[in-house]
Short mmCIF file of C-alpha atoms (C1' of nucleotides) in Angstrom, two decimals:
data_model
loop_
_atom_site.label_atom_id
_atom_site.label_comp_id
_atom_site.label_asym_id
_atom_site.label_seq_id
_atom_site.Cartn_x
_atom_site.Cartn_y
_atom_site.Cartn_z
CA MET M 1 -0.01 0.00 0.02
CA SER M 2 1.34 3.41 -0.91
CA SER M 3 2.51 5.97 1.61
CA SER M 4 -0.66 7.93 0.90
CA LYS M 5 -2.59 5.47 3.05
CA GLU M 6 -1.59 7.10 6.32
CA LYS M 7 -3.59 6.13 9.33
CA ARG M 8 -4.73 9.61 10.21
CA ASP M 9 -6.11 10.41 6.76
CA TYR M 10 -8.87 7.86 7.09
CA ILE M 11 -11.80 7.26 9.39
CA GLN M 12 -10.65 4.47 11.64
CA ASN M 13 -12.43 1.12 11.81
CA VAL M 14 -14.69 1.94 8.88
CA SER M 15 -14.61 0.56 5.34
CA TYR M 16 -16.94 0.20 2.42
CA ASP M 17 -17.44 -2.76 0.10
CA SER M 18 -19.07 -2.70 -3.30
CA VAL M 19 -21.03 -5.31 -5.15
CA ILE M 20 -20.67 -4.21 -8.75
CA PHE M 21 -23.29 -5.78 -10.98
CA GLY M 22 -23.05 -6.11 -14.72
CA PHE M 23 -25.06 -8.01 -17.30
CA ASN M 24 -23.36 -9.83 -20.15
CA GLY M 25 -26.45 -10.46 -22.21
CA SER M 26 -27.53 -13.57 -20.39
CA GLN M 27 -26.11 -13.64 -16.87
CA LEU M 28 -25.82 -11.29 -13.93
CA LYS M 29 -22.20 -10.88 -12.92
CA ILE M 30 -20.25 -9.12 -10.23
CA LEU M 31 -16.67 -7.96 -9.95
CA VAL M 32 -14.40 -9.90 -7.64
CA LEU M 33 -10.74 -9.21 -7.04
CA GLU M 34 -7.97 -11.53 -5.89
CA TYR M 35 -5.24 -10.35 -3.50
CA HIS M 36 -1.63 -11.05 -4.43
CA ASN M 37 -0.36 -14.50 -3.48
CA THR M 38 -3.07 -15.18 -0.94
CA GLY M 39 -5.83 -16.99 -2.75
CA TYR M 40 -8.24 -14.53 -1.14
CA PHE M 41 -11.13 -13.38 -3.27
CA ALA M 42 -12.87 -10.22 -2.15
CA LEU M 43 -15.30 -7.51 -3.09
CA PRO M 44 -13.74 -4.22 -4.17
CA GLY M 45 -13.63 -2.06 -1.07
CA GLY M 46 -11.80 0.77 0.53
CA PHE M 47 -11.70 3.37 3.25
CA VAL M 48 -13.28 6.77 3.77
CA LYS M 49 -11.07 9.82 4.06
CA MET M 50 -11.63 12.11 6.95
CA ASP M 51 -12.71 14.96 4.67
CA GLN M 52 -14.65 12.92 2.17
CA SER M 53 -18.31 11.96 2.09
CA LEU M 54 -19.15 8.30 2.24
CA ASP M 55 -20.84 8.42 -1.16
CA ASP M 56 -17.77 10.02 -2.72
CA ALA M 57 -15.46 7.47 -1.25
CA VAL M 58 -17.46 4.66 -2.80
CA LYS M 59 -17.87 6.51 -6.09
CA ASN M 60 -14.13 7.02 -6.38
CA GLY M 61 -13.30 3.45 -5.51
CA VAL M 62 -15.70 2.02 -8.05
CA SER M 63 -14.59 4.55 -10.69
CA GLN M 64 -10.98 3.62 -10.26
CA ARG M 65 -11.60 -0.07 -10.67
CA THR M 66 -13.97 0.19 -13.61
CA GLY M 67 -12.81 3.30 -15.44
CA LEU M 68 -16.41 4.58 -15.44
CA GLN M 69 -17.86 7.93 -14.40
CA ASP M 70 -21.48 8.54 -13.33
CA ILE M 71 -21.98 5.26 -11.65
CA TYR M 72 -25.34 4.22 -10.34
CA LEU M 73 -24.87 3.34 -6.67
CA GLU M 74 -27.26 2.26 -3.91
CA GLN M 75 -26.34 1.75 -0.33
CA PHE M 76 -27.81 -1.54 0.84
CA TYR M 77 -26.57 -2.37 4.35
CA THR M 78 -23.98 -1.65 7.01
CA PHE M 79 -22.23 -4.67 8.46
CA GLY M 80 -21.19 -4.25 12.06
CA SER M 81 -20.72 -7.55 13.78
CA LEU M 82 -17.51 -8.32 15.66
CA GLU M 83 -16.92 -11.66 13.94
CA ARG M 84 -16.84 -10.12 10.49
CA SER M 85 -13.32 -8.75 10.96
CA ASP M 86 -10.40 -11.12 10.77
CA PRO M 87 -6.94 -9.68 11.57
CA LYS M 88 -5.22 -12.86 10.40
CA ILE M 89 -6.55 -12.48 6.90
CA MET M 90 -5.62 -8.81 6.77
CA GLU M 91 -2.17 -9.63 8.11
CA LYS M 92 -1.57 -12.15 5.39
CA ILE M 93 -2.68 -9.71 2.71
CA LEU M 94 -0.31 -7.08 4.09
CA THR M 95 2.71 -9.36 4.44
CA GLU M 96 2.23 -10.87 0.99
CA ASN M 97 2.28 -7.33 -0.36
CA ASN M 98 5.50 -6.57 1.56
CA LEU M 99 3.84 -3.90 3.63
CA ASP M 100 5.10 -2.95 7.04
CA LEU M 101 2.80 -4.46 9.63
CA GLU M 102 3.65 -1.89 12.25
CA GLN M 103 2.71 0.96 10.00
CA HIS M 104 -0.52 -0.71 8.90
CA GLN M 105 -1.57 -1.90 12.33
CA TRP M 106 -4.81 0.05 12.00
CA MET M 107 -5.94 -2.26 9.22
CA LEU M 108 -5.94 -5.23 11.56
CA GLY M 109 -8.59 -3.86 13.83
CA ARG M 110 -12.30 -4.34 13.86
CA PHE M 111 -14.18 -2.73 10.95
CA LEU M 112 -17.69 -1.59 10.24
CA SER M 113 -18.34 -1.85 6.55
CA ILE M 114 -20.96 -0.06 4.53
CA GLY M 115 -22.21 -2.07 1.56
CA TYR M 116 -23.10 -0.43 -1.76
CA TYR M 117 -24.17 -2.02 -4.98
CA ALA M 118 -23.43 -0.56 -8.38
CA LEU M 119 -25.21 -1.22 -11.68
CA ILE M 120 -22.93 -0.71 -14.62
CA ASN M 121 -22.71 -1.36 -18.31
CA TYR M 122 -20.72 -4.53 -18.74
CA GLU M 123 -19.41 -3.52 -22.14
CA GLU M 124 -17.96 -0.21 -21.13
CA VAL M 125 -15.70 -1.13 -18.25
CA SER M 126 -11.93 -1.25 -18.39
CA LEU M 127 -10.90 -3.21 -15.37
CA ARG M 128 -7.96 -2.14 -13.29
CA PRO M 129 -6.85 -4.13 -10.23
CA ASP M 130 -5.66 -2.00 -7.31
CA GLU M 131 -2.19 -2.15 -5.77
CA LEU M 132 -2.96 -5.06 -3.51
CA SER M 133 -4.66 -7.21 -6.13
CA ASP M 134 -3.57 -9.56 -8.86
CA SER M 135 -6.75 -9.32 -10.77
CA ILE M 136 -10.27 -8.07 -10.91
CA ASN M 137 -12.74 -10.12 -12.90
CA TRP M 138 -16.34 -10.80 -13.64
CA TYR M 139 -17.99 -13.78 -12.04
CA SER M 140 -21.53 -15.06 -12.49
CA ILE M 141 -23.44 -14.66 -9.30
CA ASP M 142 -24.08 -18.40 -9.15
CA GLU M 143 -20.46 -19.35 -9.86
CA LEU M 144 -18.61 -17.21 -7.37
CA PRO M 145 -15.25 -18.23 -5.99
CA PRO M 146 -15.12 -18.59 -2.19
CA LEU M 147 -15.15 -15.04 -0.88
CA MET M 148 -13.23 -14.01 2.22
CA MET M 149 -14.74 -12.93 5.54
CA ASP M 150 -18.41 -12.00 5.18
CA HIS M 151 -18.26 -10.98 1.55
CA LYS M 152 -20.57 -13.73 0.41
CA LYS M 153 -23.19 -12.50 2.87
CA MET M 154 -22.75 -9.06 1.42
CA VAL M 155 -23.44 -10.34 -2.07
CA ASP M 156 -26.56 -12.16 -0.87
CA LYS M 157 -27.84 -9.07 0.89
CA ALA M 158 -27.08 -6.85 -2.11
CA LEU M 159 -29.03 -9.17 -4.37
CA GLU M 160 -31.90 -9.31 -1.91
CA VAL M 161 -32.15 -5.53 -1.80
CA LEU M 162 -31.75 -5.24 -5.56
CA ARG M 163 -34.68 -7.65 -6.03
CA VAL M 164 -36.88 -5.61 -3.71
CA ASN M 165 -35.87 -2.41 -5.45
CA LEU M 166 -36.67 -3.92 -8.83
CA ASP M 167 -40.35 -3.00 -8.53
CA ARG M 168 -39.61 0.46 -7.29
CA LYS M 169 -36.58 1.75 -9.09
CA ILE M 170 -35.60 1.58 -12.72
CA VAL M 171 -32.81 -0.87 -13.02
CA GLY M 172 -32.41 -1.56 -16.71
CA THR M 173 -31.00 1.88 -17.47
CA ASN M 174 -27.74 1.06 -15.93
CA LEU M 175 -27.25 -2.53 -17.00
CA LEU M 176 -28.19 -2.21 -20.65
CA PRO M 177 -26.98 -0.10 -23.56
CA GLN M 178 -28.96 3.03 -24.34
CA LYS M 179 -31.23 1.23 -26.82
CA PHE M 180 -32.36 -2.30 -26.23
CA THR M 181 -35.09 -4.73 -27.17
CA MET M 182 -37.92 -5.83 -24.95
CA ARG M 183 -36.36 -9.28 -24.81
CA GLN M 184 -33.08 -7.89 -23.51
CA LEU M 185 -34.88 -5.97 -20.80
CA GLN M 186 -36.74 -9.11 -19.89
CA GLU M 187 -33.52 -11.05 -19.68
CA VAL M 188 -32.10 -8.52 -17.22
CA TYR M 189 -35.12 -8.95 -15.00
CA GLU M 190 -34.88 -12.73 -15.26
CA ALA M 191 -31.18 -12.68 -14.37
CA ILE M 192 -31.85 -10.56 -11.30
CA LEU M 193 -34.86 -12.48 -10.11
CA GLY M 194 -33.39 -15.82 -10.99
CA GLU M 195 -36.57 -17.00 -12.65
CA LYS M 196 -38.36 -16.96 -15.95
CA ILE M 197 -40.97 -14.33 -16.65
CA ARG M 198 -43.96 -14.69 -18.94
CA ARG M 199 -43.22 -12.77 -22.08
CA THR M 200 -46.60 -11.24 -22.89
CA THR M 201 -47.30 -10.16 -19.32
CA PHE M 202 -43.89 -8.60 -18.98
CA GLN M 203 -44.32 -6.67 -22.22
CA ARG M 204 -47.73 -5.40 -21.26
CA LYS M 205 -46.56 -4.32 -17.83
CA MET M 206 -43.46 -2.48 -19.10
CA LEU M 207 -45.45 -0.67 -21.78
CA SER M 208 -48.16 0.31 -19.33
CA MET M 209 -45.64 1.86 -16.97
CA GLU M 210 -44.90 4.48 -19.59
CA ILE M 211 -41.20 4.60 -18.83
CA LEU M 212 -40.08 3.47 -22.29
CA VAL M 213 -39.73 5.26 -25.58
CA ARG M 214 -40.17 3.14 -28.69
CA HIS M 215 -37.75 3.72 -31.50
CA GLU M 216 -37.24 2.33 -35.01
CA LYS M 217 -37.09 -1.40 -35.46
CA LEU M 218 -33.83 -3.23 -35.19
CA PHE M 219 -32.73 -5.27 -38.21
CA GLN M 220 -30.83 -7.77 -36.22
CA GLY M 221 -30.16 -10.24 -38.99
CA LYS M 222 -32.18 -12.97 -37.42
CA ALA M 223 -34.66 -15.08 -39.31
CA HIS M 224 -37.79 -13.64 -37.78
CA LYS M 225 -39.76 -10.48 -37.27
CA ALA M 226 -37.52 -7.61 -36.13
CA PRO M 227 -38.18 -6.24 -32.65
CA TYR M 228 -38.55 -2.59 -31.74
CA LEU M 229 -35.77 -0.82 -29.93
CA TYR M 230 -36.55 0.99 -26.72
CA SER M 231 -34.84 3.43 -24.42
CA PHE M 232 -35.83 4.79 -21.04
CA LYS M 233 -37.63 8.11 -20.92
CA MET K 1 -20.58 12.80 30.39
CA SER K 2 -19.17 10.22 32.73
CA SER K 3 -15.56 9.23 32.78
CA SER K 4 -16.53 5.98 31.09
CA LYS K 5 -16.80 7.79 27.80
CA GLU K 6 -13.11 7.69 27.07
CA LYS K 7 -12.06 8.37 23.53
CA ARG K 8 -10.25 5.12 23.00
CA ASP K 9 -13.18 2.92 24.10
CA TYR K 10 -15.25 3.90 21.11
CA ILE K 11 -15.01 3.66 17.37
CA GLN K 12 -13.99 7.11 16.26
CA ASN K 13 -16.20 9.21 13.97
CA VAL K 14 -19.08 6.73 14.05
CA SER K 15 -22.39 7.04 15.84
CA TYR K 16 -25.85 5.56 15.60
CA ASP K 17 -29.20 7.25 15.80
CA SER K 18 -32.51 5.62 16.49
CA VAL K 19 -36.02 6.44 15.37
CA ILE K 20 -38.15 4.78 18.01
CA PHE K 21 -41.74 4.34 16.86
CA GLY K 22 -44.69 3.79 19.13
CA PHE K 23 -48.42 3.81 18.56
CA ASN K 24 -50.72 5.44 21.09
CA GLY K 25 -53.94 4.03 19.68
CA SER K 26 -54.45 6.66 17.03
CA GLN K 27 -51.12 8.26 16.08
CA LEU K 28 -47.65 7.12 15.22
CA LYS K 29 -45.15 8.71 17.56
CA ILE K 30 -41.39 8.79 17.99
CA LEU K 31 -39.09 9.49 20.91
CA VAL K 32 -37.21 12.77 20.85
CA LEU K 33 -34.85 14.02 23.55
CA GLU K 34 -33.85 17.54 24.48
CA TYR K 35 -30.32 18.39 25.53
CA HIS K 36 -29.78 20.39 28.71
CA ASN K 37 -30.09 24.15 28.29
CA THR K 38 -29.58 24.15 24.55
CA GLY K 39 -33.02 23.96 22.99
CA TYR K 40 -31.65 21.21 20.79
CA PHE K 41 -34.03 18.37 20.03
CA ALA K 42 -32.46 15.15 18.81
CA LEU K 43 -32.97 11.49 18.15
CA PRO K 44 -31.62 9.13 20.78
CA GLY K 45 -28.20 8.13 19.61
CA GLY K 46 -24.84 6.96 20.81
CA PHE K 47 -21.52 5.45 19.97
CA VAL K 48 -20.23 1.98 19.29
CA LYS K 49 -17.69 0.47 21.62
CA MET K 50 -14.60 -1.08 20.08
CA ASP K 51 -15.52 -4.54 21.27
CA GLN K 52 -19.25 -4.30 20.67
CA SER K 53 -21.29 -5.17 17.62
CA LEU K 54 -23.23 -2.38 15.98
CA ASP K 55 -26.52 -4.13 16.63
CA ASP K 56 -25.69 -4.49 20.32
CA ALA K 57 -24.72 -0.88 20.66
CA VAL K 58 -28.08 0.21 19.31
CA LYS K 59 -29.97 -2.35 21.32
CA ASN K 60 -28.36 -1.20 24.53
CA GLY K 61 -28.96 2.46 23.78
CA VAL K 62 -32.63 1.92 23.04
CA SER K 63 -33.04 -0.38 26.01
CA GLN K 64 -31.59 2.17 28.37
CA ARG K 65 -33.88 4.92 27.23
CA THR K 66 -37.05 2.86 27.13
CA GLY K 67 -36.53 0.28 29.84
CA LEU K 68 -37.49 -2.46 27.36
CA GLN K 69 -35.77 -5.72 26.44
CA ASP K 70 -36.18 -7.60 23.16
CA ILE K 71 -36.61 -4.62 20.98
CA TYR K 72 -37.50 -4.94 17.34
CA LEU K 73 -34.85 -3.04 15.38
CA GLU K 74 -34.23 -2.52 11.68
CA GLN K 75 -31.27 -0.74 10.22
CA PHE K 76 -32.51 1.69 7.60
CA TYR K 77 -29.65 3.81 6.31
CA THR K 78 -26.11 5.06 6.98
CA PHE K 79 -25.63 8.80 6.76
CA GLY K 80 -22.20 9.82 5.60
CA SER K 81 -22.18 13.31 4.17
CA LEU K 82 -19.70 15.89 5.40
CA GLU K 83 -22.33 18.55 6.00
CA ARG K 84 -24.24 16.44 8.44
CA SER K 85 -21.75 16.99 11.28
CA ASP K 86 -21.73 20.29 13.08
CA PRO K 87 -18.99 20.86 15.70
CA LYS K 88 -20.61 24.07 16.94
CA ILE K 89 -23.74 22.23 17.97
CA MET K 90 -21.75 19.51 19.71
CA GLU K 91 -19.60 22.13 21.41
CA LYS K 92 -22.65 23.87 22.85
CA ILE K 93 -24.06 20.58 24.11
CA LEU K 94 -20.78 19.76 25.79
CA THR K 95 -20.25 23.17 27.41
CA GLU K 96 -23.84 23.36 28.63
CA ASN K 97 -23.21 20.03 30.33
CA ASN K 98 -20.01 21.32 31.94
CA LEU K 99 -17.87 18.84 30.09
CA ASP K 100 -14.26 19.47 29.35
CA LEU K 101 -13.90 20.38 25.68
CA GLU K 102 -10.32 19.23 25.49
CA GLN K 103 -11.17 15.79 26.75
CA HIS K 104 -14.19 15.45 24.47
CA GLN K 105 -12.52 16.84 21.38
CA TRP K 106 -13.25 13.63 19.52
CA MET K 107 -16.97 14.36 19.64
CA LEU K 108 -16.51 17.51 17.60
CA GLY K 109 -15.25 15.68 14.53
CA ARG K 110 -17.02 14.41 11.49
CA PHE K 111 -19.37 11.47 12.11
CA LEU K 112 -20.89 8.72 10.04
CA SER K 113 -24.17 7.71 11.59
CA ILE K 114 -26.04 4.48 11.15
CA GLY K 115 -29.80 4.85 11.41
CA TYR K 116 -32.02 2.23 13.01
CA TYR K 117 -35.71 2.28 13.64
CA ALA K 118 -37.36 0.50 16.54
CA LEU K 119 -40.99 -0.57 16.90
CA ILE K 120 -42.08 -0.73 20.49
CA ASN K 121 -45.14 -1.03 22.61
CA TYR K 122 -46.08 2.49 23.64
CA GLU K 123 -47.74 1.36 26.85
CA GLU K 124 -44.79 -0.56 28.23
CA VAL K 125 -42.00 2.02 28.11
CA SER K 126 -40.58 3.80 31.11
CA LEU K 127 -38.67 6.72 29.66
CA ARG K 128 -35.30 7.67 31.04
CA PRO K 129 -33.36 10.65 29.66
CA ASP K 130 -29.59 10.12 29.42
CA GLU K 131 -26.97 12.19 31.24
CA LEU K 132 -26.89 14.91 28.60
CA SER K 133 -30.65 15.31 28.24
CA ASP K 134 -33.38 17.10 30.12
CA SER K 135 -36.16 14.98 28.77
CA ILE K 136 -37.17 12.29 26.41
CA ASN K 137 -40.73 12.40 25.11
CA TRP K 138 -43.15 11.11 22.58
CA TYR K 139 -43.96 13.35 19.62
CA SER K 140 -46.43 12.68 16.80
CA ILE K 141 -44.60 12.30 13.56
CA ASP K 142 -46.46 15.21 12.08
CA GLU K 143 -45.87 17.48 15.05
CA LEU K 144 -42.17 17.16 15.62
CA PRO K 145 -40.14 19.91 17.17
CA PRO K 146 -37.29 21.23 14.98
CA LEU K 147 -34.63 18.53 15.13
CA MET K 148 -30.94 19.32 15.09
CA MET K 149 -28.52 18.54 12.26
CA ASP K 150 -29.93 15.96 9.82
CA HIS K 151 -32.20 14.25 12.29
CA LYS K 152 -35.36 15.28 10.45
CA LYS K 153 -34.00 13.64 7.30
CA MET K 154 -33.35 10.55 9.32
CA VAL K 155 -36.95 10.42 10.48
CA ASP K 156 -38.19 10.86 6.91
CA LYS K 157 -35.94 8.09 5.67
CA ALA K 158 -36.94 5.79 8.51
CA LEU K 159 -40.60 6.31 7.72
CA GLU K 160 -39.98 5.72 4.04
CA VAL K 161 -38.26 2.42 4.70
CA LEU K 162 -40.88 1.40 7.26
CA ARG K 163 -43.59 1.99 4.66
CA VAL K 164 -41.82 -0.14 2.10
CA ASN K 165 -41.27 -2.85 4.70
CA LEU K 166 -44.94 -2.80 5.62
CA ASP K 167 -45.84 -5.18 2.80
CA ARG K 168 -42.96 -7.48 3.52
CA LYS K 169 -42.45 -7.65 7.24
CA ILE K 170 -44.95 -7.98 10.01
CA VAL K 171 -45.13 -4.71 11.78
CA GLY K 172 -48.12 -4.86 14.06
CA THR K 173 -46.52 -7.37 16.42
CA ASN K 174 -44.31 -4.79 17.92
CA LEU K 175 -46.59 -1.76 18.01
CA LEU K 176 -49.68 -3.43 19.48
CA PRO K 177 -50.43 -5.43 22.61
CA GLN K 178 -50.41 -9.22 22.26
CA LYS K 179 -54.09 -9.34 21.47
CA PHE K 180 -55.79 -6.69 19.40
CA THR K 181 -58.82 -6.09 17.21
CA MET K 182 -58.81 -5.87 13.47
CA ARG K 183 -59.63 -2.20 13.78
CA GLN K 184 -56.59 -1.55 15.94
CA LEU K 185 -54.39 -3.28 13.39
CA GLN K 186 -55.90 -1.22 10.64
CA GLU K 187 -55.26 1.94 12.61
CA VAL K 188 -51.58 1.08 12.87
CA TYR K 189 -51.41 0.64 9.13
CA GLU K 190 -53.21 3.88 8.56
CA ALA K 191 -50.91 5.77 10.93
CA ILE K 192 -47.83 4.46 9.19
CA LEU K 193 -49.08 5.02 5.68
CA GLY K 194 -50.68 8.32 6.52
CA GLU K 195 -53.89 7.46 4.69
CA LYS K 196 -57.20 5.74 5.20
CA ILE K 197 -57.63 2.13 4.20
CA ARG K 198 -60.86 0.47 3.12
CA ARG K 199 -62.08 -1.61 5.99
CA THR K 200 -63.47 -4.61 4.17
CA THR K 201 -60.54 -4.94 1.82
CA PHE K 202 -58.06 -4.64 4.67
CA GLN K 203 -59.85 -7.32 6.68
CA ARG K 204 -60.01 -9.70 3.75
CA LYS K 205 -56.34 -9.20 2.98
CA MET K 206 -55.17 -9.71 6.54
CA LEU K 207 -57.25 -12.85 7.00
CA SER K 208 -56.08 -14.27 3.71
CA MET K 209 -52.43 -13.86 4.66
CA GLU K 210 -52.93 -16.42 7.41
CA ILE K 211 -50.69 -14.67 9.90
CA LEU K 212 -53.39 -14.10 12.48
CA VAL K 213 -54.98 -16.29 15.08
CA ARG K 214 -58.55 -15.49 16.02
CA HIS K 215 -59.43 -15.63 19.71
CA GLU K 216 -62.55 -15.11 21.77
CA LYS K 217 -64.57 -11.99 21.32
CA LEU K 218 -63.76 -8.88 23.24
CA PHE K 219 -66.50 -7.38 25.39
CA GLN K 220 -65.30 -3.88 25.07
CA GLY K 221 -68.21 -2.18 26.65
CA LYS K 222 -69.17 -0.32 23.52
CA ALA K 223 -72.69 -0.15 22.21
CA HIS K 224 -72.21 -2.36 19.20
CA LYS K 225 -71.26 -5.86 18.12
CA ALA K 226 -68.09 -7.02 19.87
CA PRO K 227 -65.08 -7.61 17.62
CA TYR K 228 -62.85 -10.67 17.71
CA LEU K 229 -59.42 -10.43 19.24
CA TYR K 230 -56.44 -11.54 17.18
CA SER K 231 -52.80 -12.25 17.81
CA PHE K 232 -49.99 -12.99 15.39
CA LYS K 233 -49.13 -16.62 14.75
"C1'" DC Y 1 -41.87 -18.53 -52.23
"C1'" DA Y 2 -42.76 -21.56 -48.53
"C1'" DT Y 3 -40.46 -22.26 -43.97
"C1'" DT Y 4 -38.91 -20.84 -39.41
"C1'" DA Y 5 -38.36 -18.34 -35.28
"C1'" DT Y 6 -39.75 -14.52 -32.94
"C1'" DT Y 7 -42.45 -10.40 -32.18
"C1'" DG Y 8 -46.51 -7.48 -31.05
"C1'" DT Y 9 -51.04 -7.55 -29.77
"C1'" DA Y 10 -55.66 -9.22 -29.21
"C1'" DA Y 11 -58.88 -12.10 -26.78
"C1'" DC Y 12 -60.56 -14.63 -23.11
"C1'" DA Y 13 -59.99 -16.70 -18.30
"C1'" DA Y 14 -58.79 -16.33 -13.68
"C1'" DA Y 15 -57.51 -13.85 -9.73
"C1'" DA Y 16 -57.23 -9.78 -6.95
"C1'" DT Y 17 -59.19 -5.61 -5.46
"C1'" DG Y 18 -62.80 -1.92 -4.98
"C1'" DA Y 19 -67.26 -0.69 -3.39
"C1'" DG Y 20 -71.50 -1.34 -1.39
"C1'" DA Y 21 -75.03 -3.95 1.16
"C1'" DC Y 22 -76.68 -6.41 4.98
"C1'" DA Y 23 -77.42 -9.28 8.91
"C1'" DA Y 24 -75.54 -9.80 13.66
"C1'" DT Y 25 -75.06 -7.87 18.09
"C1'" DA Y 26 -73.41 -5.31 22.66
"C1'" DG Y 27 -74.77 -1.90 25.19
"C1'" DC Y 28 -77.69 2.30 25.53
"C1'" DT Y 29 -82.24 4.50 25.80
"C1'" DT Y 30 -86.47 4.37 26.84
"C1'" DA P 1 -88.06 -5.72 27.58
"C1'" DA P 2 -88.10 -3.56 23.01
"C1'" DG P 3 -86.17 -0.66 19.98
"C1'" DC P 4 -82.03 2.22 18.72
"C1'" DT P 5 -77.19 2.90 17.42
"C1'" DA P 6 -72.66 2.06 16.09
"C1'" DT P 7 -69.63 -1.27 14.60
"C1'" DT P 8 -68.40 -5.85 13.02
"C1'" DG P 9 -67.99 -9.87 9.91
"C1'" DT P 10 -69.17 -11.48 5.64
"C1'" DC P 11 -71.31 -11.66 1.15
"C1'" DT P 12 -72.07 -10.04 -3.50
"C1'" DC P 13 -71.22 -7.83 -7.59
"C1'" DA P 14 -68.29 -4.54 -10.34
"C1'" DT P 15 -63.83 -3.29 -11.79
"C1'" DT P 16 -59.09 -3.89 -12.50
"C1'" DT P 17 -55.10 -6.55 -12.96
"C1'" DT P 18 -52.73 -10.57 -14.24
"C1'" DG P 19 -52.31 -15.27 -16.48
"C1'" DT P 20 -52.75 -17.86 -20.65
"C1'" DT P 21 -53.54 -18.90 -25.27
"C1'" DA P 22 -53.91 -17.66 -29.86
"C1'" DC P 23 -52.71 -15.55 -34.00
"C1'" DA P 24 -51.23 -12.43 -37.57
"C1'" DA P 25 -46.91 -9.97 -38.98
"C1'" DT P 26 -42.38 -10.39 -40.72
"C1'" DA P 27 -37.02 -10.85 -41.50
"C1'" DA P 28 -33.91 -14.04 -42.92
"C1'" DT P 29 -33.16 -18.79 -44.81
"C1'" DG P 30 -33.00 -22.33 -48.23
#
DNA sequence: CATTATTGTAACAAAATGAGACAATAGCTT
DNA sequence: AAGCTATTGTCTCATTTTGTTACAATAATG
């Protein structure tokens, strides 16, 4: 970790973790990073600077890892149990990165972590691992590697909140390209809910909500009637 | 503040605030406290000890103020903007309580605050103001005194989340006595939603959910047919 | 130019909800 | 004791929403 990560610059014992959702056309995926030489898989997270708002801290962290601006973020839960923190795991991460334990003692303590989920356009990201990580990659939500500490719980909770929000907030905007077909939108919903939706009912419901603009038809080169393209109002 | 509130015992720059809901039979109310000699009205809040889970910290704080055990709590949001903290307000509270500013410097910093709401039985509480407060009292949610800092926003957010949760979690259990009439339950719903509900539709819906047990009739001494009593399964 | 897969919408069925009506009844008034 | 009043529990019918099936439209394919 660079010298910029001085203890006194950051709020102590507080972190954030992000569940960054993307949609590859058929599956819902999230970003998972792997720490150098440890075999530890984790959610992208970070700390909050003393003079920085929580939202900004998360926004910056997600921006840096994805190369995106204007990220759609929702806070979903704050994790505050004592068991969630594990100094041994943090210690291994630090030593494997040749960081001075003494100087980074503060990272071994107990942490509250605020969970945010992001919805981003899978196509547009340019992934950049941070200093501590070997890699950052997409994983299907039902084929995740074993995540360290309580990060799997975080994913579950994020998904739970996302599903509840699905009826109340517009979700497709951020997971799909600007223009999309009704089928693509349906596939996003199916991936999030983890179940099939009846086509005609879904179409009727979406159209009746009056949140979509219908555009010209797409000539998609398939051997059947071409669908309309839509965008959100 | 007592000598027990040493800086190093607590997580720095983190607090919790609680929106404690009760139902007096017709209105939804919350608990608001008033700091000594300041005119500041605030939500009951506190800090998290280093070796204490977040949930426990809140549970203890709410228990102490209400005298209740087994409190129903839901975390609803974490507030993390920079503007929310106001050292001048904290300073006044400390000086009016004859507390040493030097020693309590840490309270003047910037705070993240985790919001929880509680649902409690209005009848059973025995209110106890904390050391810094003159009083703790019930206020109707639409007749609140001016609350300090962002505490009004917290109440609004708590209510918003409570309303969303109303369809998904059982709420009456905690705001009503063990046994209650259908009308009482309806009044709780109406108070939370802030609108009238159709009686017959509400009754049909509640009965069809199969979450209620019907008991003997109540002889309530009113000049009309006696209603059944219900409890939650 | 018929075939194929998919799309958009119509049509009907089933379920959920809205709205009103009515009989039952506990205590009050005579 | 008989009738009155307010409220309760339930039923019925209307309306709206959702589930299900059907079918015509149509872009590429062979």
